[in-house]
PDB file of C-alpha atoms in Angstrom:
ATOM      1  CA  SER A1303      76.457 -22.588  43.558  1.00 87.00           C
ATOM      2  CA  GLN A1304      73.471 -24.871  43.841  1.00 88.00           C
ATOM      3  CA  THR A1305      70.393 -24.507  41.692  1.00 92.00           C
ATOM      4  CA  ILE A1306      67.111 -26.358  41.470  1.00 95.00           C
ATOM      5  CA  HIS A1307      65.067 -26.672  38.310  1.00 95.00           C
ATOM      6  CA  GLN A1308      61.430 -27.624  38.126  1.00 96.00           C
ATOM      7  CA  TRP A1309      59.300 -28.077  35.036  1.00 92.00           C
ATOM      8  CA  PRO A1310      56.916 -27.409  33.557  1.00 93.00           C
ATOM      9  CA  ALA A1311      55.961 -24.098  35.148  1.00 93.00           C
ATOM     10  CA  THR A1312      52.283 -24.560  34.347  1.00 95.00           C
ATOM     11  CA  LEU A1313      50.264 -27.575  33.270  1.00 96.00           C
ATOM     12  CA  VAL A1314      46.625 -28.105  32.409  1.00 97.00           C
ATOM     13  CA  GLN A1315      45.494 -31.710  32.361  1.00 96.00           C
ATOM     14  CA  PRO A1316      42.133 -33.483  32.007  1.00 97.00           C
ATOM     15  CA  VAL A1317      40.801 -35.694  34.780  1.00 97.00           C
ATOM     16  CA  GLY A1318      42.080 -39.235  34.411  1.00 96.00           C
ATOM     17  CA  SER A1319      45.206 -38.324  32.494  1.00 97.00           C
ATOM     18  CA  PRO A1320      48.730 -39.224  33.675  1.00 97.00           C
ATOM     19  CA  LEU A1321      51.184 -36.819  35.244  1.00 96.00           C
ATOM     20  CA  SER A1322      54.932 -36.445  35.344  1.00 96.00           C
ATOM     21  CA  LEU A1323      56.668 -33.513  37.012  1.00 97.00           C
ATOM     22  CA  GLU A1324      60.430 -33.365  37.105  1.00 96.00           C
ATOM     23  CA  CYS A1325      62.889 -31.709  39.425  1.00 97.00           C
ATOM     24  CA  THR A1326      66.666 -31.629  39.185  1.00 97.00           C
ATOM     25  CA  VAL A1327      69.314 -30.149  41.429  1.00 97.00           C
ATOM     26  CA  GLU A1328      72.739 -28.959  40.339  1.00 95.00           C
ATOM     27  CA  GLY A1329      75.863 -28.135  42.276  1.00 94.00           C
ATOM     28  CA  THR A1330      75.485 -30.562  45.157  1.00 92.00           C
ATOM     29  CA  SER A1331      75.625 -34.302  45.799  1.00 91.00           C
ATOM     30  CA  ASN A1332      73.497 -36.636  47.917  1.00 93.00           C
ATOM     31  CA  PRO A1333      70.810 -34.074  48.715  1.00 93.00           C
ATOM     32  CA  ASN A1334      67.587 -34.787  50.521  1.00 93.00           C
ATOM     33  CA  LEU A1335      64.741 -34.127  48.079  1.00 95.00           C
ATOM     34  CA  TYR A1336      61.128 -33.182  48.763  1.00 95.00           C
ATOM     35  CA  TRP A1337      57.806 -32.759  46.970  1.00 95.00           C
ATOM     36  CA  TYR A1338      55.212 -30.422  48.474  1.00 94.00           C
ATOM     37  CA  ARG A1339      51.731 -29.449  47.388  1.00 94.00           C
ATOM     38  CA  GLN A1340      50.160 -26.109  48.129  1.00 91.00           C
ATOM     39  CA  ALA A1341      46.406 -25.889  47.563  1.00 82.00           C
ATOM     40  CA  ALA A1342      44.830 -22.488  46.990  1.00 74.00           C
ATOM     41  CA  GLY A1343      44.896 -20.432  50.192  1.00 68.00           C
ATOM     42  CA  ARG A1344      46.504 -23.201  52.201  1.00 72.00           C
ATOM     43  CA  GLY A1345      49.909 -24.030  53.572  1.00 81.00           C
ATOM     44  CA  LEU A1346      52.446 -26.545  52.401  1.00 89.00           C
ATOM     45  CA  GLN A1347      51.701 -30.245  52.517  1.00 88.00           C
ATOM     46  CA  LEU A1348      54.689 -32.559  52.337  1.00 90.00           C
ATOM     47  CA  LEU A1349      53.954 -35.353  49.876  1.00 93.00           C
ATOM     48  CA  PHE A1350      57.211 -37.278  49.526  1.00 94.00           C
ATOM     49  CA  TYR A1351      60.814 -37.085  50.571  1.00 92.00           C
ATOM     50  CA  SER A1352      63.911 -38.988  49.582  1.00 94.00           C
ATOM     51  CA  VAL A1353      67.282 -39.448  51.249  1.00 92.00           C
ATOM     52  CA  GLY A1354      68.869 -41.365  48.374  1.00 92.00           C
ATOM     53  CA  ILE A1355      68.419 -43.029  44.999  1.00 95.00           C
ATOM     54  CA  GLY A1356      65.406 -45.305  45.031  1.00 92.00           C
ATOM     55  CA  GLN A1357      64.515 -44.334  48.621  1.00 93.00           C
ATOM     56  CA  ILE A1358      61.096 -42.706  48.798  1.00 93.00           C
ATOM     57  CA  SER A1359      59.000 -41.965  51.865  1.00 90.00           C
ATOM     58  CA  SER A1360      55.350 -41.050  51.480  1.00 89.00           C
ATOM     59  CA  GLU A1361      53.711 -38.681  53.894  1.00 85.00           C
ATOM     60  CA  VAL A1362      50.160 -38.665  52.601  1.00 81.00           C
ATOM     61  CA  PRO A1363      48.212 -41.561  50.989  1.00 68.00           C
ATOM     62  CA  GLN A1364      47.029 -40.473  47.565  1.00 79.00           C
ATOM     63  CA  ASN A1365      47.115 -41.396  43.919  1.00 90.00           C
ATOM     64  CA  LEU A1366      50.512 -39.771  43.460  1.00 94.00           C
ATOM     65  CA  SER A1367      53.885 -41.466  43.484  1.00 95.00           C
ATOM     66  CA  ALA A1368      57.490 -40.303  43.424  1.00 96.00           C
ATOM     67  CA  SER A1369      60.706 -41.733  42.119  1.00 96.00           C
ATOM     68  CA  ARG A1370      64.380 -40.852  42.347  1.00 97.00           C
ATOM     69  CA  PRO A1371      66.147 -42.541  39.453  1.00 96.00           C
ATOM     70  CA  GLN A1372      69.326 -40.484  39.848  1.00 96.00           C
ATOM     71  CA  ASP A1373      70.996 -38.735  42.765  1.00 96.00           C
ATOM     72  CA  ARG A1374      69.782 -35.266  41.826  1.00 96.00           C
ATOM     73  CA  GLN A1375      66.543 -36.082  40.010  1.00 97.00           C
ATOM     74  CA  PHE A1376      63.145 -36.339  41.637  1.00 97.00           C
ATOM     75  CA  ILE A1377      59.962 -37.158  39.711  1.00 97.00           C
ATOM     76  CA  LEU A1378      56.341 -36.859  40.786  1.00 97.00           C
ATOM     77  CA  SER A1379      53.873 -39.026  38.904  1.00 96.00           C
ATOM     78  CA  SER A1380      50.290 -40.104  38.709  1.00 96.00           C
ATOM     79  CA  LYS A1381      48.574 -42.699  36.541  1.00 95.00           C
ATOM     80  CA  LYS A1382      45.170 -40.996  36.729  1.00 95.00           C
ATOM     81  CA  LEU A1383      44.720 -37.436  37.895  1.00 95.00           C
ATOM     82  CA  LEU A1384      41.793 -36.383  40.080  1.00 94.00           C
ATOM     83  CA  LEU A1385      40.231 -32.944  40.340  1.00 93.00           C
ATOM     84  CA  SER A1386      41.603 -32.755  43.870  1.00 91.00           C
ATOM     85  CA  ASP A1387      45.154 -32.989  42.509  1.00 93.00           C
ATOM     86  CA  SER A1388      44.995 -29.388  41.368  1.00 92.00           C
ATOM     87  CA  GLY A1389      47.463 -27.129  43.129  1.00 93.00           C
ATOM     88  CA  PHE A1390      50.934 -25.674  43.193  1.00 94.00           C
ATOM     89  CA  TYR A1391      53.651 -28.311  43.400  1.00 96.00           C
ATOM     90  CA  LEU A1392      56.999 -27.425  44.855  1.00 96.00           C
ATOM     91  CA  CYS A1393      60.228 -29.372  44.808  1.00 97.00           C
ATOM     92  CA  ALA A1394      62.906 -28.677  47.411  1.00 96.00           C
ATOM     93  CA  TRP A1395      66.339 -29.927  48.378  1.00 95.00           C
ATOM     94  CA  SER A1396      68.568 -29.717  51.411  1.00 92.00           C
ATOM     95  CA  VAL A1397      71.972 -30.918  52.477  1.00 89.00           C
ATOM     96  CA  ARG A1398      71.864 -33.628  55.106  1.00 80.00           C
ATOM     97  CA  THR A1399      73.305 -31.567  57.953  1.00 74.00           C
ATOM     98  CA  GLU A1400      70.450 -31.359  60.378  1.00 68.00           C
ATOM     99  CA  TYR A1401      70.089 -27.623  60.824  1.00 73.00           C
ATOM    100  CA  GLN A1402      70.307 -26.651  57.169  1.00 81.00           C
ATOM    101  CA  PRO A1403      67.257 -25.167  55.461  1.00 87.00           C
ATOM    102  CA  GLN A1404      65.394 -26.454  52.450  1.00 92.00           C
ATOM    103  CA  HIS A1405      65.740 -24.651  49.121  1.00 94.00           C
ATOM    104  CA  PHE A1406      62.786 -24.498  46.777  1.00 96.00           C
ATOM    105  CA  GLY A1407      62.207 -24.546  43.062  1.00 96.00           C
ATOM    106  CA  ASP A1408      59.858 -22.145  41.324  1.00 95.00           C
ATOM    107  CA  GLY A1409      56.958 -24.582  41.368  1.00 95.00           C
ATOM    108  CA  THR A1410      54.492 -26.080  38.890  1.00 96.00           C
ATOM    109  CA  ARG A1411      50.924 -24.793  38.728  1.00 95.00           C
ATOM    110  CA  LEU A1412      48.743 -27.820  37.939  1.00 95.00           C
ATOM    111  CA  SER A1413      45.138 -27.325  36.876  1.00 95.00           C
ATOM    112  CA  ILE A1414      42.859 -30.298  36.366  1.00 95.00           C
ATOM    113  CA  LEU A1415      39.864 -29.879  34.068  1.00 94.00           C
TER     114      LEU A1415
ATOM    115  CA  ALA B1337      56.856 -33.576  67.976  1.00 75.00           C
ATOM    116  CA  GLN B1338      57.833 -30.164  66.737  1.00 81.00           C
ATOM    117  CA  SER B1339      55.275 -27.682  65.400  1.00 88.00           C
ATOM    118  CA  VAL B1340      54.818 -23.982  64.694  1.00 92.00           C
ATOM    119  CA  THR B1341      51.781 -21.749  64.936  1.00 94.00           C
ATOM    120  CA  GLN B1342      51.507 -18.516  62.998  1.00 95.00           C
ATOM    121  CA  LEU B1343      49.081 -16.091  64.572  1.00 92.00           C
ATOM    122  CA  GLY B1344      47.153 -14.119  62.012  1.00 91.00           C
ATOM    123  CA  SER B1345      46.599 -15.487  58.527  1.00 92.00           C
ATOM    124  CA  HIS B1346      46.419 -11.926  57.173  1.00 95.00           C
ATOM    125  CA  VAL B1347      48.330  -8.856  58.326  1.00 97.00           C
ATOM    126  CA  SER B1348      48.032  -5.374  56.821  1.00 97.00           C
ATOM    127  CA  VAL B1349      50.453  -2.525  57.446  1.00 97.00           C
ATOM    128  CA  SER B1350      50.987   0.873  55.903  1.00 97.00           C
ATOM    129  CA  GLU B1351      54.097   1.537  53.883  1.00 97.00           C
ATOM    130  CA  GLY B1352      56.830   2.677  56.267  1.00 97.00           C
ATOM    131  CA  ALA B1353      55.211   1.074  59.310  1.00 98.00           C
ATOM    132  CA  LEU B1354      56.638  -1.698  61.462  1.00 98.00           C
ATOM    133  CA  VAL B1355      56.071  -5.246  60.250  1.00 98.00           C
ATOM    134  CA  LEU B1356      55.492  -7.882  62.938  1.00 98.00           C
ATOM    135  CA  LEU B1357      54.623 -11.447  61.953  1.00 98.00           C
ATOM    136  CA  ARG B1358      54.133 -13.862  64.806  1.00 98.00           C
ATOM    137  CA  CYS B1359      55.370 -17.415  65.112  1.00 97.00           C
ATOM    138  CA  ASN B1360      55.264 -19.654  68.181  1.00 96.00           C
ATOM    139  CA  TYR B1361      56.920 -23.036  68.253  1.00 93.00           C
ATOM    140  CA  SER B1362      56.551 -26.238  70.165  1.00 90.00           C
ATOM    141  CA  SER B1363      59.569 -28.443  70.551  1.00 83.00           C
ATOM    142  CA  SER B1364      60.874 -30.871  73.134  1.00 77.00           C
ATOM    143  CA  VAL B1365      64.432 -30.320  71.953  1.00 78.00           C
ATOM    144  CA  PRO B1366      66.320 -27.110  71.127  1.00 78.00           C
ATOM    145  CA  PRO B1367      64.667 -25.975  67.925  1.00 84.00           C
ATOM    146  CA  TYR B1368      66.066 -24.875  64.629  1.00 88.00           C
ATOM    147  CA  LEU B1369      63.709 -22.277  63.160  1.00 92.00           C
ATOM    148  CA  PHE B1370      63.318 -20.673  59.761  1.00 94.00           C
ATOM    149  CA  TRP B1371      61.347 -17.937  58.044  1.00 97.00           C
ATOM    150  CA  TYR B1372      60.518 -18.137  54.343  1.00 97.00           C
ATOM    151  CA  VAL B1373      58.828 -15.693  51.978  1.00 97.00           C
ATOM    152  CA  GLN B1374      56.708 -16.628  48.969  1.00 95.00           C
ATOM    153  CA  TYR B1375      55.783 -14.183  46.230  1.00 94.00           C
ATOM    154  CA  PRO B1376      52.826 -15.028  43.972  1.00 88.00           C
ATOM    155  CA  ASN B1377      53.404 -18.045  41.751  1.00 85.00           C
ATOM    156  CA  GLN B1378      56.937 -18.522  43.008  1.00 91.00           C
ATOM    157  CA  GLY B1379      58.702 -20.949  45.286  1.00 93.00           C
ATOM    158  CA  LEU B1380      59.711 -20.231  48.868  1.00 95.00           C
ATOM    159  CA  GLN B1381      62.789 -18.128  49.522  1.00 96.00           C
ATOM    160  CA  LEU B1382      64.726 -18.392  52.762  1.00 95.00           C
ATOM    161  CA  LEU B1383      64.661 -15.149  54.762  1.00 97.00           C
ATOM    162  CA  LEU B1384      66.620 -16.231  57.826  1.00 95.00           C
ATOM    163  CA  LYS B1385      67.406 -19.140  60.120  1.00 92.00           C
ATOM    164  CA  TYR B1386      67.997 -19.664  63.824  1.00 91.00           C
ATOM    165  CA  THR B1387      70.423 -22.448  64.705  1.00 83.00           C
ATOM    166  CA  SER B1388      71.132 -21.773  68.410  1.00 77.00           C
ATOM    167  CA  ALA B1389      73.823 -19.148  67.905  1.00 75.00           C
ATOM    168  CA  ALA B1390      72.740 -15.515  68.398  1.00 84.00           C
ATOM    169  CA  THR B1391      69.122 -15.092  69.501  1.00 89.00           C
ATOM    170  CA  LEU B1392      68.654 -12.093  67.214  1.00 94.00           C
ATOM    171  CA  VAL B1393      68.943 -13.241  63.633  1.00 94.00           C
ATOM    172  CA  LYS B1394      69.267 -10.886  60.714  1.00 95.00           C
ATOM    173  CA  GLY B1395      68.047 -11.926  57.297  1.00 95.00           C
ATOM    174  CA  ILE B1396      67.658 -10.620  53.821  1.00 95.00           C
ATOM    175  CA  ASN B1397      65.574  -7.606  52.756  1.00 94.00           C
ATOM    176  CA  GLY B1398      65.919  -5.925  56.167  1.00 96.00           C
ATOM    177  CA  PHE B1399      64.054  -8.605  58.114  1.00 97.00           C
ATOM    178  CA  GLU B1400      65.124  -9.966  61.456  1.00 97.00           C
ATOM    179  CA  ALA B1401      63.730 -12.362  64.031  1.00 97.00           C
ATOM    180  CA  GLU B1402      64.350 -12.864  67.718  1.00 95.00           C
ATOM    181  CA  PHE B1403      64.360 -16.257  69.375  1.00 94.00           C
ATOM    182  CA  LYS B1404      62.739 -16.091  72.825  1.00 93.00           C
ATOM    183  CA  LYS B1405      62.881 -19.400  74.627  1.00 90.00           C
ATOM    184  CA  SER B1406      60.760 -18.194  77.571  1.00 91.00           C
ATOM    185  CA  GLU B1407      57.965 -17.261  75.197  1.00 93.00           C
ATOM    186  CA  THR B1408      58.600 -20.091  72.681  1.00 93.00           C
ATOM    187  CA  SER B1409      58.446 -17.445  69.990  1.00 95.00           C
ATOM    188  CA  PHE B1410      60.337 -16.528  66.848  1.00 96.00           C
ATOM    189  CA  HIS B1411      58.583 -13.421  65.553  1.00 97.00           C
ATOM    190  CA  LEU B1412      59.645 -11.769  62.292  1.00 98.00           C
ATOM    191  CA  THR B1413      60.043  -7.994  62.172  1.00 98.00           C
ATOM    192  CA  LYS B1414      61.038  -5.242  59.814  1.00 98.00           C
ATOM    193  CA  PRO B1415      61.243  -1.616  60.965  1.00 97.00           C
ATOM    194  CA  SER B1416      59.762  -0.067  57.851  1.00 97.00           C
ATOM    195  CA  ALA B1417      57.516  -1.872  55.389  1.00 97.00           C
ATOM    196  CA  HIS B1418      57.994  -1.494  51.678  1.00 97.00           C
ATOM    197  CA  MET B1419      55.455  -2.229  48.978  1.00 96.00           C
ATOM    198  CA  SER B1420      57.712  -5.006  47.718  1.00 96.00           C
ATOM    199  CA  ASP B1421      57.345  -6.834  51.067  1.00 97.00           C
ATOM    200  CA  ALA B1422      53.793  -7.851  50.182  1.00 97.00           C
ATOM    201  CA  ALA B1423      53.921 -11.641  50.079  1.00 96.00           C
ATOM    202  CA  GLU B1424      53.132 -14.730  52.121  1.00 95.00           C
ATOM    203  CA  TYR B1425      55.458 -15.599  54.966  1.00 97.00           C
ATOM    204  CA  PHE B1426      56.002 -19.036  56.452  1.00 96.00           C
ATOM    205  CA  CYS B1427      57.612 -20.004  59.722  1.00 96.00           C
ATOM    206  CA  ALA B1428      59.135 -23.492  59.925  1.00 93.00           C
ATOM    207  CA  VAL B1429      60.756 -25.714  62.558  1.00 90.00           C
ATOM    208  CA  ARG B1430      63.139 -28.559  62.083  1.00 84.00           C
ATOM    209  CA  VAL B1431      61.734 -31.967  62.882  1.00 74.00           C
ATOM    210  CA  SER B1432      64.325 -33.803  64.940  1.00 71.00           C
ATOM    211  CA  GLY B1433      65.370 -37.292  63.976  1.00 69.00           C
ATOM    212  CA  SER B1434      63.726 -37.194  60.597  1.00 67.00           C
ATOM    213  CA  ALA B1435      64.803 -36.471  57.058  1.00 68.00           C
ATOM    214  CA  ARG B1436      61.540 -34.562  56.771  1.00 64.00           C
ATOM    215  CA  GLN B1437      63.459 -31.821  58.504  1.00 70.00           C
ATOM    216  CA  LEU B1438      60.893 -29.030  58.393  1.00 85.00           C
ATOM    217  CA  THR B1439      57.318 -28.549  59.576  1.00 88.00           C
ATOM    218  CA  PHE B1440      55.731 -25.364  58.221  1.00 91.00           C
ATOM    219  CA  GLY B1441      53.190 -23.023  59.731  1.00 93.00           C
ATOM    220  CA  SER B1442      50.035 -22.183  57.829  1.00 92.00           C
ATOM    221  CA  GLY B1443      51.452 -18.897  56.561  1.00 94.00           C
ATOM    222  CA  THR B1444      50.699 -15.185  56.988  1.00 96.00           C
ATOM    223  CA  GLN B1445      49.714 -13.048  54.037  1.00 95.00           C
ATOM    224  CA  LEU B1446      51.250  -9.597  54.391  1.00 97.00           C
ATOM    225  CA  THR B1447      49.553  -6.675  52.640  1.00 97.00           C
ATOM    226  CA  VAL B1448      51.322  -3.321  52.462  1.00 97.00           C
ATOM    227  CA  LEU B1449      49.032  -0.332  52.026  1.00 96.00           C
ATOM    228  CA  PRO B1450      50.222   2.837  50.262  1.00 94.00           C
TER     229      PRO B1450
END
């Protein structure tokens, strides 16, 4: 069966520090991969998605970036965190068949001080 | 473009009462629709999906949803609420022609009162 791993579960970082969040999927090949952010009391905002290695599409201009160095690995990064980057970050994957749902990791709670 | 609207950001029901969470969609093509549940500090878990087969879709934890094309609705129901159903619920629609695949509603926080 397929599983998705996201880490760390919680992270506290000072303003201006770098960020790296990692997500890996097991049990499937060639998945679509997604990064979402969920601010307190708000819905899900799609940040990035990827349909293949090295292929990244950005949905929202920001100081975050994403990379997909391997088929089942998706990384969210920042060179300098802002206070507004605080939130709950969720990674998700789906198979490429059009009507299939997305499956989510357990998320990373990011607090910026 | 496809979109969903969830009516009611907060819904409260008594334990044992009917749960009804509303979702209306907008889509120029036959939609694929989904309901997810999110417990505090966890990711989203798929409850059920509609993919143009039966209009009444049964999901996990006793939830079901009915697709009504005439009303452009996909409301989530459960006959009898349980304390463990307290969570946030998201409706989502597939975005056609895009690897983005899903557009989510703003969510409904369900509170179950003893």
